[in-house]
Coordinates of C-alpha atoms in Angstrom, one line a residue:
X16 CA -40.9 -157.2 -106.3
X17 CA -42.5 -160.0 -108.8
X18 CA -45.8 -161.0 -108.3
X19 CA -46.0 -164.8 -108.0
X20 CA -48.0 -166.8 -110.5
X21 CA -50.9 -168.2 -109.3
X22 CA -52.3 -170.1 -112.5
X23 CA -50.6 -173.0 -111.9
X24 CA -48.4 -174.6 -109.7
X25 CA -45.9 -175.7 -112.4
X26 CA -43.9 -173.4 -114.3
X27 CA -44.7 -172.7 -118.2
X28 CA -41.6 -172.5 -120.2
X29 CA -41.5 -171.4 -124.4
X30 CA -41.7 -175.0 -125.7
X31 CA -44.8 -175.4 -123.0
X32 CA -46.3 -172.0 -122.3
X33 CA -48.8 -173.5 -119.5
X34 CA -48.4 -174.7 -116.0
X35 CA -49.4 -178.4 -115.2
X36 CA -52.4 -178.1 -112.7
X37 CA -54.3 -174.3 -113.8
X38 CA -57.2 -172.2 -111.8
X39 CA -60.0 -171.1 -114.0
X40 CA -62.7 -168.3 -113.5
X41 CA -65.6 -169.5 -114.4
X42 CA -68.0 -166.7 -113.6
X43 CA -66.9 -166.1 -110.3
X44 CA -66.6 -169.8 -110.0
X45 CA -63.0 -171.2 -109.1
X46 CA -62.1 -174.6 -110.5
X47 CA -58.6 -176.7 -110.4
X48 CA -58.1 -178.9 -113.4
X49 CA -54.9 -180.7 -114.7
X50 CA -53.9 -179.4 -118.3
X51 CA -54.2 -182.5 -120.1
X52 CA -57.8 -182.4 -118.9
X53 CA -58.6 -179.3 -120.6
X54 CA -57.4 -180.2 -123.8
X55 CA -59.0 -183.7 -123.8
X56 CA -61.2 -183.1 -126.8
X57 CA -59.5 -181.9 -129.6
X58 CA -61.1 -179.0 -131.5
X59 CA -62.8 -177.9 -128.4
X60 CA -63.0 -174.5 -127.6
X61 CA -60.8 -174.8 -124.5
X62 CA -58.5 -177.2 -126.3
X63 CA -58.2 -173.8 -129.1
X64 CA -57.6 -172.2 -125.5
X65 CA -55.1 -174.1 -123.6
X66 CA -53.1 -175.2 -127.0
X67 CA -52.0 -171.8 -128.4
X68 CA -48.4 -170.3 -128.3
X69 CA -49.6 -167.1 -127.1
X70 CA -50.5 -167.3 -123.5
X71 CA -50.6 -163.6 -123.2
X72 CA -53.8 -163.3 -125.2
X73 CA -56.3 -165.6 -122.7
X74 CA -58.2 -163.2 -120.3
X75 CA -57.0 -163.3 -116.8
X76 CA -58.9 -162.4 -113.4
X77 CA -57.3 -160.1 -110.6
X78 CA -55.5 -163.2 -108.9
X79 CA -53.7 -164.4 -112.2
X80 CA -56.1 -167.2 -113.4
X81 CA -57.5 -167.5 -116.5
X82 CA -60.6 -166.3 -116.6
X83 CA -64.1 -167.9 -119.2
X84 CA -67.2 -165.6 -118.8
X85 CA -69.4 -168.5 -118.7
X86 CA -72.0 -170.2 -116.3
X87 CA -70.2 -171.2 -113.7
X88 CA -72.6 -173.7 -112.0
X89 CA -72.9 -175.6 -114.9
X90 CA -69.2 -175.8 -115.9
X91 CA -68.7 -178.2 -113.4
X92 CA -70.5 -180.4 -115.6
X93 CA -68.6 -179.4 -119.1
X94 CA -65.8 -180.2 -116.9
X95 CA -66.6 -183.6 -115.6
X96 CA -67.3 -184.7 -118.8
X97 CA -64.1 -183.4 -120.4
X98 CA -62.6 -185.9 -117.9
X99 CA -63.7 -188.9 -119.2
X100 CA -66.6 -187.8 -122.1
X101 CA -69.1 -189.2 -120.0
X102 CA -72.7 -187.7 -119.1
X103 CA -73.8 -188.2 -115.4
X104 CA -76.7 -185.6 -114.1
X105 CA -78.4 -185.8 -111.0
X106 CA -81.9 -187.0 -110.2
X107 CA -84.5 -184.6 -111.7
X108 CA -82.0 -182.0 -113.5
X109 CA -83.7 -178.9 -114.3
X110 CA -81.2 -177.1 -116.2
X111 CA -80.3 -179.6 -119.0
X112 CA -81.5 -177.2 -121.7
X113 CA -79.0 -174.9 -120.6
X114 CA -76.4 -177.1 -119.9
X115 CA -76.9 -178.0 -123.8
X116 CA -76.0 -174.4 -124.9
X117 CA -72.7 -174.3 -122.4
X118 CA -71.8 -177.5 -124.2
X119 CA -72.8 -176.0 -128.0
X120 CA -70.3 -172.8 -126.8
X121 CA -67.4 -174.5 -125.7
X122 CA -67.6 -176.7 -128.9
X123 CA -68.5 -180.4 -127.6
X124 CA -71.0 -182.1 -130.2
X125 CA -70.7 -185.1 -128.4
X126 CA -72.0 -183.6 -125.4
X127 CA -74.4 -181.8 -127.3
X128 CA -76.1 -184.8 -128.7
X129 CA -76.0 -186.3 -125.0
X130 CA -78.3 -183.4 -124.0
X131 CA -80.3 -183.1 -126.8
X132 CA -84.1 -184.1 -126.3
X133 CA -85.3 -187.3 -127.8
X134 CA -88.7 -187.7 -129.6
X135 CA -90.7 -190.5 -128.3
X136 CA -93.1 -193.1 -130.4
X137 CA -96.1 -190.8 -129.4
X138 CA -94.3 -187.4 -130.6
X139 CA -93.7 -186.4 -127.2
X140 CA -90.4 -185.9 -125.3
X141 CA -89.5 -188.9 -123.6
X142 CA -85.7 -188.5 -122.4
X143 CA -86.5 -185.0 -121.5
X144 CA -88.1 -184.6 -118.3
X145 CA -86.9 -181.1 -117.2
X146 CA -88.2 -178.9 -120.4
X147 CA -88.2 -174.8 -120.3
X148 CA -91.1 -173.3 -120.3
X149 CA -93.1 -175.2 -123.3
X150 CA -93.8 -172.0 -125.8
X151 CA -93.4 -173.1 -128.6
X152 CA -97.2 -175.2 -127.8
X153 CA -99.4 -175.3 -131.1
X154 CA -102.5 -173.7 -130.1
X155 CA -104.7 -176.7 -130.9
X156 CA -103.1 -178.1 -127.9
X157 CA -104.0 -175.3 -125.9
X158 CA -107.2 -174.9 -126.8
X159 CA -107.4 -179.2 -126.2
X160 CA -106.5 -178.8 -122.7
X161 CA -108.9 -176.0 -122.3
X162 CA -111.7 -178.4 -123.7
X163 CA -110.2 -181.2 -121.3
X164 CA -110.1 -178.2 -118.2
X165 CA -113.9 -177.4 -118.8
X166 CA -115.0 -181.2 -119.0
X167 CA -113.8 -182.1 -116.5
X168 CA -115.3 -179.1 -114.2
X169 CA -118.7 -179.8 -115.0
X170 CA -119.2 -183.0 -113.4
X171 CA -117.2 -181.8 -110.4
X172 CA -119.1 -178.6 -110.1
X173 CA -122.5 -180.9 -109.9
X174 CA -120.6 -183.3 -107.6
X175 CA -119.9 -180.3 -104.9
X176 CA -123.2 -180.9 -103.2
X177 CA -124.2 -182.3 -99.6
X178 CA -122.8 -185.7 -101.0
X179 CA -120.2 -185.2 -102.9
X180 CA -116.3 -183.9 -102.9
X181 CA -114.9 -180.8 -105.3
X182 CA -111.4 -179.5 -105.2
X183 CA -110.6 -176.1 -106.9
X184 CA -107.1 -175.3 -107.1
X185 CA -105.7 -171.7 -107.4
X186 CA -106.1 -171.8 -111.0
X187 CA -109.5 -171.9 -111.2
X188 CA -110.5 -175.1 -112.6
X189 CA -112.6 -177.4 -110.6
X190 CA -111.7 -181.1 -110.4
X191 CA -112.1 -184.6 -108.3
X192 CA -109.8 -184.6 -105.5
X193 CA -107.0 -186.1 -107.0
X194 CA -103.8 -183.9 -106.8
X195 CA -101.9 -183.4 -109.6
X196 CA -98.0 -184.2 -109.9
X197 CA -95.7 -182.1 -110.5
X198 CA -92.3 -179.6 -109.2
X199 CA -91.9 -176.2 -107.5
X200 CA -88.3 -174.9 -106.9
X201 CA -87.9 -172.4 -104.2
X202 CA -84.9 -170.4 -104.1
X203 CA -83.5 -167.5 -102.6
X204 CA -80.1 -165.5 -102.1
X205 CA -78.2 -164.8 -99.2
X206 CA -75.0 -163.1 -97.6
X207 CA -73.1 -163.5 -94.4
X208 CA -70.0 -161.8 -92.7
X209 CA -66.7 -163.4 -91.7
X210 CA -64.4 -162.5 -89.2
X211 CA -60.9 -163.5 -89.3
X212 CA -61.4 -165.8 -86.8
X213 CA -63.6 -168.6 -88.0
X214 CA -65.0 -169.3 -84.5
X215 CA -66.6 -165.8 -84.0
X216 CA -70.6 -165.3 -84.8
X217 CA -71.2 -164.9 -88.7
X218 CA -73.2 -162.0 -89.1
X219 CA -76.2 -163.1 -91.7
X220 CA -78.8 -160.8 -93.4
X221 CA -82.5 -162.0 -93.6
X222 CA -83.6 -163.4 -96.6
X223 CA -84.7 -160.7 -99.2
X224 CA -86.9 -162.5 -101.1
X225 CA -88.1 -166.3 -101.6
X226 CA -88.6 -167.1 -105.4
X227 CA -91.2 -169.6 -106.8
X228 CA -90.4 -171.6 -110.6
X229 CA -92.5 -174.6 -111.8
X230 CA -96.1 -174.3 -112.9
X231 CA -98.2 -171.7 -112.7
X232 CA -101.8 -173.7 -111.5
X233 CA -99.2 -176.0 -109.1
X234 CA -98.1 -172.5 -107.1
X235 CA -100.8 -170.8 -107.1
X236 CA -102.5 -173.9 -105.7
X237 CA -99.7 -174.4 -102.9
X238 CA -99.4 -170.5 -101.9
X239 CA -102.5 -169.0 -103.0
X240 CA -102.6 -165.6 -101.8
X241 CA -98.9 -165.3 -100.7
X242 CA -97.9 -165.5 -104.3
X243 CA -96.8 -162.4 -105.4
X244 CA -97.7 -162.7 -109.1
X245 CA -96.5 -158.4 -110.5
X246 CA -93.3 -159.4 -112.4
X247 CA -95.3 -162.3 -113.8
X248 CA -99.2 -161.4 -114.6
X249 CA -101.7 -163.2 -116.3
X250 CA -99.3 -166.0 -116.6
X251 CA -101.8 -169.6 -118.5
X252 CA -101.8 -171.7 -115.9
X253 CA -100.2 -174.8 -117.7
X254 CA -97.3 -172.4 -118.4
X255 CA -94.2 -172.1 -116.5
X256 CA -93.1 -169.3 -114.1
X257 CA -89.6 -168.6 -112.7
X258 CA -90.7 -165.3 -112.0
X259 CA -92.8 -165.2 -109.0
X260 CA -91.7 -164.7 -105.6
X261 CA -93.6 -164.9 -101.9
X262 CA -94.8 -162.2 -99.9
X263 CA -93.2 -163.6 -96.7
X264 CA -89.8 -164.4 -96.3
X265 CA -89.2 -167.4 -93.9
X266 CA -88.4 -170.4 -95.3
X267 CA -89.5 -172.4 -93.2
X268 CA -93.3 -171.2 -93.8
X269 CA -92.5 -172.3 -97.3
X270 CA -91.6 -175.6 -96.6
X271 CA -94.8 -176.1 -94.7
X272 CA -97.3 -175.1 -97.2
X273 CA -95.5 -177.3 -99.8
X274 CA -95.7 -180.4 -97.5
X275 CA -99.1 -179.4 -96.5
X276 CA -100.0 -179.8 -100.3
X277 CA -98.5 -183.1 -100.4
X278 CA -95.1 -182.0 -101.9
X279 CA -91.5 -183.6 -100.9
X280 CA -87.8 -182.6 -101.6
X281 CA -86.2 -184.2 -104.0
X282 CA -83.0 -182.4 -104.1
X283 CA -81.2 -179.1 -103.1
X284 CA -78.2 -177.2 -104.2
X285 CA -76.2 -174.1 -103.4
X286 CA -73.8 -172.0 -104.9
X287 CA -71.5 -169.5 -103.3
X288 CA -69.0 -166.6 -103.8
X289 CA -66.6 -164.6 -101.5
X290 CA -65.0 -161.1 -101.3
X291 CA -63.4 -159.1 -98.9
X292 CA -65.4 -156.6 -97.3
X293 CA -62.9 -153.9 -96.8
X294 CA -59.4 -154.1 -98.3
X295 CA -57.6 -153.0 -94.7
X296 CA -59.7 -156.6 -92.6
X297 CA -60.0 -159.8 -93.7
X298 CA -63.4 -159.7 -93.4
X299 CA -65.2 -161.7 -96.0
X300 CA -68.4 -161.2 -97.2
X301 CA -70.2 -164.5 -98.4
X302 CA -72.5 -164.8 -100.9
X303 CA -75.1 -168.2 -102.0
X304 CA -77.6 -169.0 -104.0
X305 CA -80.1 -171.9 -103.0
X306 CA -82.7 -173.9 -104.7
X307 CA -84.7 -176.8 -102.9
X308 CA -86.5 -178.6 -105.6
X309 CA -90.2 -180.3 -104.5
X310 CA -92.0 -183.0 -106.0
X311 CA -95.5 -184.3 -105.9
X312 CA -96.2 -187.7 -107.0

């Protein structure tokens, strides 16, 4: 009995060896493109891909489709631009540095330049507002804002009398009360259980663990003693974690202390894969990553 092929809904013949619409893998993420689409930029490495004789040489998953061990979040984004070679990001992207290495792999300069951070007048980066952690600091500028930190906490130290009003975040450093602005991303991973029949109760595990990224003097501020620091010690605090997590595991308590501290969402997204849980039910196991992304003017 043949197998039915399940790249494409066109059939390839010799003269064209690929089916009109075709099913990527993406790293576990399924997209549906047209094949003029993927061979929209010339020299490209999915136009080398999807313009060779020799079909039988692209990687292929379980179900027939062709297969790119790549980020699959972010392809939808190498994607939408292969569509028109146009850059359009959401509000407050935090993963443009990486998008820039998807788009320096699959061999778009074009996009490349798009992403690529632009110096302003005063050295600084201006067009870039979602940096990685910032490591590559001098430290003359670190030991500047330590000189700024300890100026600053003198007056407010004095000023924390009968009369007067001191803040002192979770980093340490005393200050006026003026909040500082800034982003936290929570995130956390998840799984549910799917009957065959789509009205019956899902069956959802508890959330394992709620992690913390942004700045390390912003979350310690926010969550102070419920912020498990272990896989992340002695981190500066005007450097960047994406390593800490909470010791409690409600969201919703999250959420709180973040709007407590003056802190807002911005924007959210989620990303999800299924399987079967046992090859003789159509159970489905469901698995999602979430991020809510908070701001603080």
């Amino acid at each position: 009995m043949a197998l039915a092929d399940t790249a494409g809904c066109a059939k390839p013949n010799e003269d064209f060896p690929f089916p009109e619409i075709i099913e990527l893998n993406v790293g576990g993420q399924v997209y549906i493109t047209r094949h003029p689409t993927l061979v929209s930029v010339p020299g490209s490495l999915l136009w080398e891909m999807f313009t060779q004789k020799n079909v039988r040489s692209l990687a292929r998953d379980s179900k027939g489709r062709f297969f790119v061990d790549r980020d699959g979040f972010l392809f939808r984004y190498i994607l939408d631009y292969m569509r028109d070679q146009q850059l359009v990001l959401p509000d407050h992207f935090p993963e443009r540095s990486r998008l820039q290495r998807e788009a320096e792999y699959f061999m778009l300069p074009e996009l490349v330049k798009m992403l690529a951070p632009k110096l302003s007048k005063q050295n600084s980066l201006g067009d870039d507002p979602c940096q990685s952690d910032p490591e590559e600091l001098s430290p003359s500028a670190d030991a500047a804002r330590s000189l700024t930190s300890a100026s600053t906490a003198l007056p407010s130290a004095v000023a924390g009398g009968p009369g007067g009003t001191a803040v002192t975040t979770g980093a340490g450093t005393a200050g006026p009360d003026v909040r500082r602005a800034g982003f936290i991303t929570i995130g956390y991973r998840g799984s549910y259980t799917l009957g065959r029949d789509s009205q019956t109760d899902a069956k959802f595990r508890r959330v394992a663990r709620i992690m913390v990224c942004g700045k390390t003097s912003l979350a310690k501020e926010v969550f102070g003693d419920t912020l498990n620091e272990s896989r992340d010690p002695d981190r500066p605090p005007e450097r960047y974690t994406s390593r800490y997590y909470l010791k409690f595991t409600f969201l919703e308590q999250a959420f709180d202390k973040l709007a407590d501290a003056g802190f807002h969402m911005v924007a959210c997204n989620s990303t999800g894969t299924c399987a079967f849980a046992h090859d003789q039910t159509d159970d489905r196991i469901w698995t999602s990553y979430t991020e809510y992304v908070f701001y603080r003017e």
